[in-house]
CSV table of C-alpha atoms and ligand atoms in Angstrom, one decimal:
chain,number,residue,atom,x,y,z
A,53,MET,CA,-5.0,-17.7,2.4
A,54,LYS,CA,-7.5,-15.3,0.3
A,55,ARG,CA,-5.8,-16.1,-2.7
A,56,ILE,CA,-5.6,-19.9,-2.2
A,57,PHE,CA,-9.3,-19.7,-1.5
A,58,LYS,CA,-9.9,-17.9,-4.5
A,59,ILE,CA,-7.8,-20.5,-6.7
A,60,ILE,CA,-9.8,-23.4,-4.9
A,61,LEU,CA,-12.9,-21.9,-5.4
A,62,PHE,CA,-12.0,-21.2,-9.2
A,63,ALA,CA,-10.8,-24.8,-9.4
A,64,CYS,CA,-14.3,-25.9,-8.3
A,65,LEU,CA,-16.3,-23.6,-10.6
A,66,PHE,CA,-14.0,-25.0,-13.5
A,67,TYR,CA,-14.6,-28.5,-12.6
A,68,THR,CA,-18.2,-28.2,-12.5
A,69,GLN,CA,-17.9,-26.4,-15.8
A,70,THR,CA,-15.9,-29.0,-17.5
A,71,ALA,CA,-17.8,-31.8,-15.7
A,72,TYR,CA,-21.2,-30.6,-17.2
A,73,ASN,CA,-20.8,-29.0,-20.4
A,74,GLN,CA,-24.0,-29.2,-22.4
A,75,THR,CA,-25.0,-27.3,-25.7
A,76,ILE,CA,-28.2,-27.0,-27.0
A,77,SER,CA,-28.0,-27.1,-30.6
A,78,MET,CA,-31.0,-25.6,-32.5
A,79,LEU,CA,-32.0,-27.8,-35.5
A,80,SER,CA,-35.0,-26.1,-36.8
A,81,SER,CA,-37.0,-23.0,-36.0
A,82,GLY,CA,-39.0,-20.0,-37.7
A,83,THR,CA,-42.3,-22.0,-38.4
A,84,LYS,CA,-45.2,-20.7,-37.2
A,85,THR,CA,-46.3,-23.3,-34.8
A,86,SER,CA,-46.0,-24.3,-31.2
A,87,ILE,CA,-44.7,-27.8,-30.6
A,88,ARG,CA,-45.9,-29.8,-27.6
A,89,GLY,CA,-45.5,-33.2,-28.6
A,90,LEU,CA,-42.1,-34.9,-29.6
A,91,SER,CA,-41.2,-38.6,-30.2
A,92,VAL,CA,-37.6,-39.8,-30.9
A,93,VAL,CA,-37.3,-43.3,-32.5
A,94,ASP,CA,-33.9,-43.3,-32.6
A,95,GLU,CA,-30.8,-40.6,-33.2
A,96,LYS,CA,-31.9,-40.1,-36.9
A,97,ILE,CA,-35.9,-40.5,-36.9
A,98,ILE,CA,-37.6,-37.5,-35.1
A,99,TRP,CA,-41.2,-36.6,-35.2
A,100,ALA,CA,-43.0,-33.5,-33.6
A,101,SER,CA,-46.5,-32.5,-33.4
A,102,ALA,CA,-47.9,-28.9,-33.1
A,103,SER,CA,-50.5,-26.2,-33.3
A,104,SER,CA,-52.2,-25.4,-36.7
A,105,GLY,CA,-52.4,-28.9,-37.6
A,106,MET,CA,-48.5,-29.0,-38.0
A,107,ILE,CA,-46.4,-32.1,-37.9
A,108,ALA,CA,-42.5,-32.2,-38.6
A,109,LYS,CA,-40.6,-35.3,-39.4
A,110,SER,CA,-36.8,-35.7,-39.8
A,111,VAL,CA,-35.1,-39.1,-40.8
A,112,ASP,CA,-31.6,-37.7,-40.7
A,113,GLY,CA,-31.1,-36.6,-37.0
A,114,GLY,CA,-32.8,-33.6,-37.4
A,115,ARG,CA,-30.1,-32.0,-40.4
A,116,HIS,CA,-33.5,-31.4,-42.3
A,117,PHE,CA,-37.1,-31.4,-41.2
A,118,ASN,CA,-40.1,-32.0,-43.3
A,119,TRP,CA,-43.0,-29.8,-42.3
A,120,MET,CA,-46.5,-31.1,-43.1
A,121,GLN,CA,-50.1,-29.6,-42.3
A,122,VAL,CA,-52.7,-32.4,-41.8
A,123,PRO,CA,-55.7,-31.6,-44.2
A,124,ASN,CA,-58.8,-30.6,-42.6
A,125,PHE,CA,-57.1,-30.2,-39.4
A,126,GLU,CA,-55.2,-26.6,-39.9
A,127,LYS,CA,-57.0,-25.3,-36.9
A,128,ARG,CA,-56.3,-28.1,-34.3
A,129,ASP,CA,-53.6,-28.4,-32.1
A,130,PHE,CA,-51.8,-31.7,-32.0
A,131,ARG,CA,-50.6,-31.8,-28.4
A,132,ASP,CA,-49.1,-35.3,-28.6
A,133,ILE,CA,-47.5,-37.9,-30.8
A,134,GLU,CA,-46.2,-41.3,-30.9
A,135,ALA,CA,-43.8,-42.5,-33.6
A,136,PHE,CA,-42.7,-46.1,-34.0
A,137,ASP,CA,-40.6,-45.8,-37.2
A,138,SER,CA,-40.3,-43.3,-40.1
A,139,ASN,CA,-43.6,-44.2,-41.5
A,140,THR,CA,-45.8,-45.0,-38.6
A,141,ALA,CA,-47.1,-42.5,-36.0
A,142,ILE,CA,-50.3,-41.2,-34.1
A,143,ILE,CA,-51.4,-37.9,-33.0
A,144,ILE,CA,-54.0,-36.7,-31.0
A,145,ALA,CA,-56.0,-33.3,-31.4
A,146,ILE,CA,-57.1,-31.6,-28.4
A,147,ALA,CA,-60.5,-30.0,-27.8
A,148,GLU,CA,-63.8,-31.6,-29.3
A,149,PRO,CA,-64.5,-33.2,-31.3
A,150,ALA,CA,-61.5,-35.6,-29.8
A,151,TYR,CA,-59.4,-36.9,-32.7
A,152,ILE,CA,-56.7,-39.7,-32.7
A,153,LEU,CA,-55.1,-39.9,-36.0
A,154,LYS,CA,-52.5,-42.4,-37.3
A,155,THR,CA,-50.5,-42.6,-40.4
A,156,ILE,CA,-48.6,-45.7,-42.0
A,157,ASP,CA,-46.9,-43.8,-44.9
A,158,GLY,CA,-44.8,-41.4,-43.6
A,159,GLY,CA,-47.3,-38.6,-42.8
A,160,ARG,CA,-48.7,-38.6,-46.2
A,161,HIS,CA,-52.2,-39.9,-45.4
A,162,TRP,CA,-53.8,-39.7,-41.8
A,163,LYS,CA,-56.7,-41.9,-40.8
A,164,THR,CA,-59.0,-41.0,-38.2
A,165,VAL,CA,-58.8,-44.2,-35.7
A,166,PHE,CA,-60.7,-42.7,-32.9
A,167,THR,CA,-63.2,-39.7,-32.5
A,168,ASP,CA,-65.5,-38.5,-29.6
A,169,SER,CA,-67.7,-35.6,-29.9
A,170,THR,CA,-68.8,-35.2,-26.1
A,171,LYS,CA,-69.3,-31.9,-25.0
A,172,GLY,CA,-65.9,-31.2,-22.9
A,173,MET,CA,-63.7,-33.8,-24.7
A,174,PHE,CA,-60.1,-32.6,-24.3
A,175,LEU,CA,-57.1,-35.1,-24.9
A,176,ASP,CA,-54.2,-34.2,-23.2
A,177,ALA,CA,-51.5,-37.2,-23.6
A,178,MET,CA,-50.6,-40.5,-24.8
A,179,SER,CA,-48.0,-42.9,-23.7
A,180,PHE,CA,-47.0,-46.3,-25.2
A,181,SER,CA,-45.1,-49.1,-23.2
A,182,ASN,CA,-44.2,-50.9,-26.5
A,183,ASN,CA,-45.6,-50.6,-30.3
A,184,LYS,CA,-49.0,-52.0,-29.3
A,185,ASN,CA,-49.8,-51.2,-26.0
A,186,GLY,CA,-50.9,-47.6,-25.1
A,187,VAL,CA,-53.0,-45.4,-23.5
A,188,VAL,CA,-54.7,-41.7,-23.7
A,189,ILE,CA,-55.6,-39.5,-21.0
A,190,GLY,CA,-58.2,-36.9,-21.2
A,191,ASP,CA,-59.9,-34.1,-19.0
A,192,PRO,CA,-62.7,-35.2,-16.8
A,193,ILE,CA,-66.1,-35.5,-18.4
A,194,ASN,CA,-68.7,-35.3,-15.5
A,195,ASN,CA,-65.8,-35.4,-13.2
A,196,LYS,CA,-64.6,-38.7,-14.5
A,197,THR,CA,-61.2,-39.1,-16.0
A,198,PHE,CA,-61.2,-39.9,-19.8
A,199,ILE,CA,-59.0,-42.8,-20.3
A,200,ALA,CA,-58.8,-45.2,-23.6
A,201,LYS,CA,-56.4,-47.8,-24.1
A,202,THR,CA,-55.1,-49.8,-27.2
A,203,ASN,CA,-53.4,-53.0,-27.7
A,204,ASP,CA,-53.1,-53.0,-31.5
A,205,GLY,CA,-50.8,-50.2,-32.1
A,206,GLY,CA,-53.4,-47.5,-32.0
A,207,ASN,CA,-55.8,-49.0,-34.6
A,208,THR,CA,-58.6,-49.3,-32.1
A,209,TRP,CA,-59.2,-47.6,-28.6
A,210,ILE,CA,-61.3,-48.8,-25.8
A,211,LYS,CA,-62.6,-46.2,-23.3
A,212,GLN,CA,-62.0,-47.4,-19.7
A,213,ASN,CA,-65.1,-47.2,-17.6
A,214,ASN,CA,-63.3,-47.6,-14.0
A,215,ALA,CA,-61.2,-44.5,-14.5
A,216,PRO,CA,-60.7,-42.1,-11.5
A,217,ILE,CA,-63.3,-39.6,-10.6
A,218,LEU,CA,-61.4,-36.1,-9.8
A,219,ALA,CA,-61.9,-33.2,-7.4
A,220,GLU,CA,-63.6,-30.0,-8.6
A,221,GLY,CA,-60.8,-28.0,-10.5
A,222,GLU,CA,-58.6,-30.9,-11.0
A,223,ALA,CA,-57.8,-31.9,-14.5
A,224,PHE,CA,-54.8,-32.7,-16.6
A,225,PHE,CA,-52.2,-30.5,-18.4
A,226,ALA,CA,-51.6,-30.9,-22.4
A,227,SER,CA,-48.2,-28.9,-22.1
A,228,SER,CA,-46.0,-31.6,-23.3
A,229,GLY,CA,-47.9,-35.1,-23.9
A,230,SER,CA,-45.9,-36.4,-20.7
A,231,ASN,CA,-48.3,-36.4,-17.8
A,232,ILE,CA,-49.1,-40.2,-18.3
A,233,PHE,CA,-46.4,-43.1,-18.2
A,234,GLN,CA,-47.7,-46.6,-19.6
A,235,THR,CA,-45.1,-49.5,-18.4
A,236,LYS,CA,-45.6,-53.0,-19.1
A,237,LYS,CA,-47.7,-53.6,-16.0
A,238,ASN,CA,-49.1,-50.2,-14.7
A,239,THR,CA,-50.3,-46.9,-15.9
A,240,TYR,CA,-49.2,-43.8,-14.0
A,241,PHE,CA,-50.4,-40.3,-14.4
A,242,VAL,CA,-50.6,-37.0,-12.6
A,243,SER,CA,-53.0,-34.2,-12.5
A,244,GLY,CA,-52.9,-30.3,-11.9
A,245,GLY,CA,-55.2,-27.4,-11.2
A,246,LYS,CA,-56.6,-27.0,-7.6
A,247,LYS,CA,-55.5,-30.4,-7.0
A,248,SER,CA,-52.4,-32.3,-8.0
A,249,ASN,CA,-52.5,-36.0,-7.4
A,250,PHE,CA,-50.6,-39.1,-8.6
A,251,TYR,CA,-52.7,-42.0,-10.0
A,252,PHE,CA,-51.6,-45.4,-10.5
A,253,ASN,CA,-53.6,-49.0,-10.5
A,254,GLY,CA,-56.7,-47.3,-9.3
A,255,LYS,CA,-55.0,-45.4,-6.2
A,256,VAL,CA,-54.6,-42.1,-5.8
A,257,LEU,CA,-52.0,-40.1,-3.5
A,258,GLU,CA,-51.9,-36.2,-2.8
A,259,MET,CA,-48.3,-34.8,-3.9
A,260,PRO,CA,-46.3,-32.3,-2.2
A,261,ILE,CA,-46.5,-30.4,-5.3
A,262,ILE,CA,-47.7,-26.9,-6.0
A,263,GLN,CA,-51.5,-26.8,-6.5
A,264,GLY,CA,-54.9,-24.6,-5.7
A,265,PHE,CA,-55.2,-22.7,-9.0
A,266,GLU,CA,-55.9,-23.5,-12.5
A,267,SER,CA,-52.2,-22.9,-13.7
A,268,THR,CA,-50.5,-24.8,-11.1
A,269,GLY,CA,-49.8,-28.5,-10.7
A,270,ALA,CA,-48.0,-31.4,-12.1
A,271,ASN,CA,-47.2,-31.4,-15.7
A,272,ALA,CA,-45.0,-34.4,-16.3
A,273,ILE,CA,-43.7,-37.7,-15.1
A,274,ALA,CA,-40.6,-39.7,-16.0
A,275,ILE,CA,-39.9,-43.0,-15.2
A,276,TYR,CA,-36.7,-45.2,-15.0
A,277,LYS,CA,-37.2,-48.7,-13.5
A,278,ASN,CA,-38.9,-48.1,-9.9
A,279,LYS,CA,-38.0,-44.4,-9.7
A,280,ALA,CA,-40.3,-41.5,-11.0
A,281,ILE,CA,-39.7,-37.8,-11.3
A,282,VAL,CA,-42.7,-35.5,-11.3
A,283,VAL,CA,-42.2,-31.9,-12.5
A,284,ALA,CA,-44.7,-29.0,-12.0
A,285,GLY,CA,-45.0,-25.3,-11.5
A,286,ASP,CA,-47.3,-22.4,-12.2
A,287,PHE,CA,-47.4,-21.8,-15.7
A,288,ALA,CA,-48.6,-18.3,-15.3
A,289,LYS,CA,-45.6,-17.4,-13.1
A,290,ASP,CA,-42.9,-19.7,-14.6
A,291,SER,CA,-40.0,-18.6,-12.3
A,292,ILE,CA,-41.5,-19.9,-9.1
A,293,THR,CA,-39.7,-22.8,-8.0
A,294,ASP,CA,-41.9,-23.7,-4.9
A,295,ASN,CA,-42.9,-27.4,-5.0
A,296,ASN,CA,-42.0,-27.8,-8.8
A,297,CYS,CA,-40.5,-31.3,-8.5
A,298,VAL,CA,-41.0,-34.5,-6.5
A,299,LEU,CA,-39.1,-37.9,-6.6
A,300,VAL,CA,-41.2,-40.9,-6.0
A,301,ASP,CA,-40.2,-44.4,-5.1
A,302,LEU,CA,-42.7,-46.6,-7.1
A,303,LYS,CA,-42.0,-49.4,-4.6
A,304,THR,CA,-42.9,-47.7,-1.4
A,305,MET,CA,-44.8,-44.8,-2.9
A,306,GLN,CA,-42.7,-42.5,-0.8
A,307,PHE,CA,-42.5,-39.0,-2.0
A,308,THR,CA,-39.1,-37.1,-1.7
A,309,LYS,CA,-38.5,-33.4,-2.5
A,310,PRO,CA,-35.3,-32.6,-4.3
A,311,ASN,CA,-32.4,-30.4,-2.5
A,312,THR,CA,-32.1,-28.1,-5.3
A,313,THR,CA,-35.2,-27.7,-7.6
A,314,PRO,CA,-35.2,-27.0,-11.1
A,315,SER,CA,-35.2,-23.1,-12.0
A,316,GLY,CA,-38.8,-22.5,-12.5
A,317,TYR,CA,-42.3,-24.0,-13.9
A,318,ARG,CA,-41.2,-27.3,-15.8
A,319,SER,CA,-43.7,-28.9,-18.4
A,320,SER,CA,-41.4,-31.9,-19.2
A,321,VAL,CA,-39.0,-34.2,-17.7
A,322,VAL,CA,-37.1,-37.5,-19.1
A,323,PHE,CA,-34.4,-39.6,-17.7
A,324,ILE,CA,-31.5,-40.0,-19.9
A,325,ASN,CA,-30.3,-43.1,-17.8
A,326,LYS,CA,-30.4,-44.4,-14.2
A,327,THR,CA,-28.7,-41.2,-12.8
A,328,ASN,CA,-29.2,-38.4,-15.2
A,329,ALA,CA,-32.6,-36.6,-16.1
A,330,ILE,CA,-33.4,-33.5,-17.8
A,331,ALA,CA,-36.2,-31.1,-17.2
A,332,CYS,CA,-37.5,-28.3,-19.3
A,333,GLY,CA,-40.2,-25.4,-19.3
A,334,LEU,CA,-40.8,-21.8,-20.4
A,335,ASN,CA,-38.1,-20.3,-18.5
A,336,GLY,CA,-35.3,-22.9,-19.0
A,337,VAL,CA,-33.6,-26.3,-19.2
A,338,ASP,CA,-32.0,-28.0,-16.3
A,339,ILE,CA,-29.9,-31.3,-15.5
A,340,SER,CA,-29.7,-33.4,-12.7
A,341,ASN,CA,-27.1,-36.2,-12.5
A,342,ASP,CA,-28.2,-37.6,-9.2
A,343,LYS,CA,-31.5,-39.0,-10.0
A,344,GLY,CA,-33.4,-35.5,-9.5
A,345,LEU,CA,-32.0,-34.8,-5.9
A,346,ASN,CA,-30.2,-31.4,-7.5
A,347,TRP,CA,-30.8,-29.6,-10.7
A,348,LYS,CA,-28.5,-27.3,-12.5
A,349,THR,CA,-29.7,-24.6,-15.1
A,350,ILE,CA,-28.1,-25.5,-18.5
A,351,SER,CA,-30.0,-23.0,-20.5
A,352,LYS,CA,-32.3,-20.2,-20.0
A,353,GLU,CA,-34.1,-20.9,-23.3
A,354,GLY,CA,-37.6,-22.1,-22.8
A,355,PHE,CA,-38.8,-25.5,-24.1
A,356,HIS,CA,-42.2,-27.1,-23.8
A,357,VAL,CA,-41.1,-30.7,-24.1
A,358,VAL,CA,-37.9,-32.9,-23.8
A,359,ALA,CA,-37.8,-36.4,-25.2
A,360,LYS,CA,-35.2,-39.2,-25.4
A,361,SER,CA,-34.8,-41.6,-28.1
A,362,LYS,CA,-36.4,-44.7,-27.8
A,363,LYS,CA,-33.0,-46.5,-29.3
A,364,GLY,CA,-29.9,-45.0,-27.9
A,365,ASN,CA,-30.2,-42.0,-25.5
A,366,THR,CA,-30.2,-39.0,-27.7
A,367,ILE,CA,-32.0,-35.9,-26.1
A,368,PHE,CA,-34.1,-33.5,-28.2
A,369,LEU,CA,-36.1,-30.5,-27.1
A,370,ALA,CA,-39.1,-28.6,-28.8
A,371,GLY,CA,-41.1,-25.5,-28.0
A,372,SER,CA,-42.6,-22.4,-29.6
A,373,LYS,CA,-41.9,-20.9,-33.0
A,374,GLY,CA,-41.5,-24.5,-34.3
A,375,ARG,CA,-38.1,-24.8,-32.5
A,376,ILE,CA,-36.5,-28.1,-32.4
A,377,ALA,CA,-32.9,-28.7,-30.8
A,378,LYS,CA,-30.7,-31.5,-29.9
A,379,LEU,CA,-28.8,-31.5,-26.5
A,380,ILE,CA,-25.1,-32.3,-27.1
A,381,PHE,CA,-22.9,-33.4,-24.2
A,382,ASN,CA,-19.4,-32.2,-25.1
B,573,LIG,C1,-17.3,-26.0,-22.8
B,573,LIG,O1,-18.2,-25.2,-23.7
B,573,LIG,C2,-17.7,-24.0,-23.9
B,573,LIG,C3,-18.3,-23.1,-24.8
B,573,LIG,O2,-19.1,-23.5,-25.7
B,573,LIG,C4,-16.3,-24.6,-24.9
B,573,LIG,O3,-15.5,-23.4,-25.2
B,573,LIG,C5,-15.4,-25.4,-23.9
B,573,LIG,O4,-14.3,-26.0,-24.5
B,573,LIG,C6,-16.4,-26.6,-23.5
B,573,LIG,N1,-15.6,-27.7,-22.6
B,573,LIG,C7,-15.3,-29.0,-22.9
B,573,LIG,C8,-14.7,-29.4,-21.8
B,573,LIG,O5,-15.6,-29.4,-23.7
B,574,LIG,C1,-68.9,-33.2,-10.0
B,574,LIG,O1,-68.3,-32.6,-8.7
B,574,LIG,C2,-69.1,-31.8,-8.4
B,574,LIG,C3,-68.4,-31.0,-7.4
B,574,LIG,O2,-67.6,-31.8,-6.4
B,574,LIG,C4,-70.4,-31.9,-7.9
B,574,LIG,O3,-71.1,-30.7,-7.3
B,574,LIG,C5,-71.3,-32.5,-9.1
B,574,LIG,O4,-72.5,-33.0,-8.9
B,574,LIG,C6,-70.6,-33.7,-9.6
B,574,LIG,N1,-71.0,-34.2,-11.0
B,574,LIG,C7,-71.2,-35.3,-11.4
B,574,LIG,C8,-71.9,-35.7,-12.8
B,574,LIG,O5,-71.0,-36.3,-10.8
B,575,LIG,C1,-25.6,-41.1,-18.2
B,575,LIG,O1,-25.8,-40.0,-19.1
B,575,LIG,C2,-24.9,-38.8,-18.9
B,575,LIG,C3,-24.9,-38.0,-20.1
B,575,LIG,O2,-25.0,-38.7,-21.2
B,575,LIG,C4,-23.3,-39.6,-18.7
B,575,LIG,O3,-22.3,-38.5,-18.7
B,575,LIG,C5,-23.2,-40.5,-17.7
B,575,LIG,O4,-22.1,-41.1,-17.8
B,575,LIG,C6,-24.6,-41.6,-17.9
B,575,LIG,N1,-24.5,-42.4,-16.6
B,575,LIG,C7,-24.7,-43.7,-16.6
B,575,LIG,C8,-24.8,-44.6,-15.4
B,575,LIG,O5,-24.5,-44.3,-17.7
């Protein structure tokens, strides 16, 4: 009896092992820079943005990366990037003065398309719903969220005056460029710090997400049709799993907690398709194959950001020390 039980247990273990066998294949590492922005055009064209004014680009699926340092921005931190093809990309520099730069020649030249030297400016993340329409979010100035929008592919940005007022100690994380999500109709974003709220169309909802300290709160949102996954945690205590993820039904605005959480603080999340999603953070990478209800650790290697190719569904991850990796399903 015991033996049969063991065999069944072994068979189950073996089944899960073979059913979900993902490998993280390192494509680039060793560059002295911390990557937080990642934008993948298709399975060949990958752009990443990082600290020390560094940008990486591959046009061969990550076999070779061309690292470039944006002149005069050697001390700036580019926490997010949005790429449209091998020539065109937009980057944001955090802290003040705030800058948005755009290249149309593959990164040889960068043009300043937006600058704001207001005290306290801190751009956190960008999101585009197509090649024209995008949004950038920044920490509050006089308690008001900084939001600017573009409808010409990032050539001009218009500050939005009706942006929400935040609570004291509430702000946005610039951990992966993914706390804001622009769809055709709506802009969704999540805050962190002393409060962690869900914002959409001028409305605000408090989330069942860890909050109360500077290091706690929501870091990223992924959307597939009318389902969203928000990931969170405490970056100062990255193994804590309390309230580090919530699923949102965007039709009813109901929040559901997962049955099995990701295994720590998570700074980025992405849907692969309707059912499968990947989350990553300082202490590892998890997969869900049931729309975010249950998560399973697939690697204990830490990454800041995970992104899916806009065309196709190839998944890449990036993090500290210039690491860029590809997730392979075998
Ligand atoms: C799963 O990964 C292991 C280790 O890389 C490998 O030996 C095994 O063949 C893989 N299984 C499948 C079904 O691909
Ligand atoms: C910002 O919020 C704080 C605390 O809620 C309040 O004391 C302060 O007056 C507000 N400042 C502005 C400019 O609204
Ligand atoms: C979603 O993606 C995973 C991983 O590539 C794949 O195994 C699964 O079949 C896909 N599911 C759907 C519904 O496309």
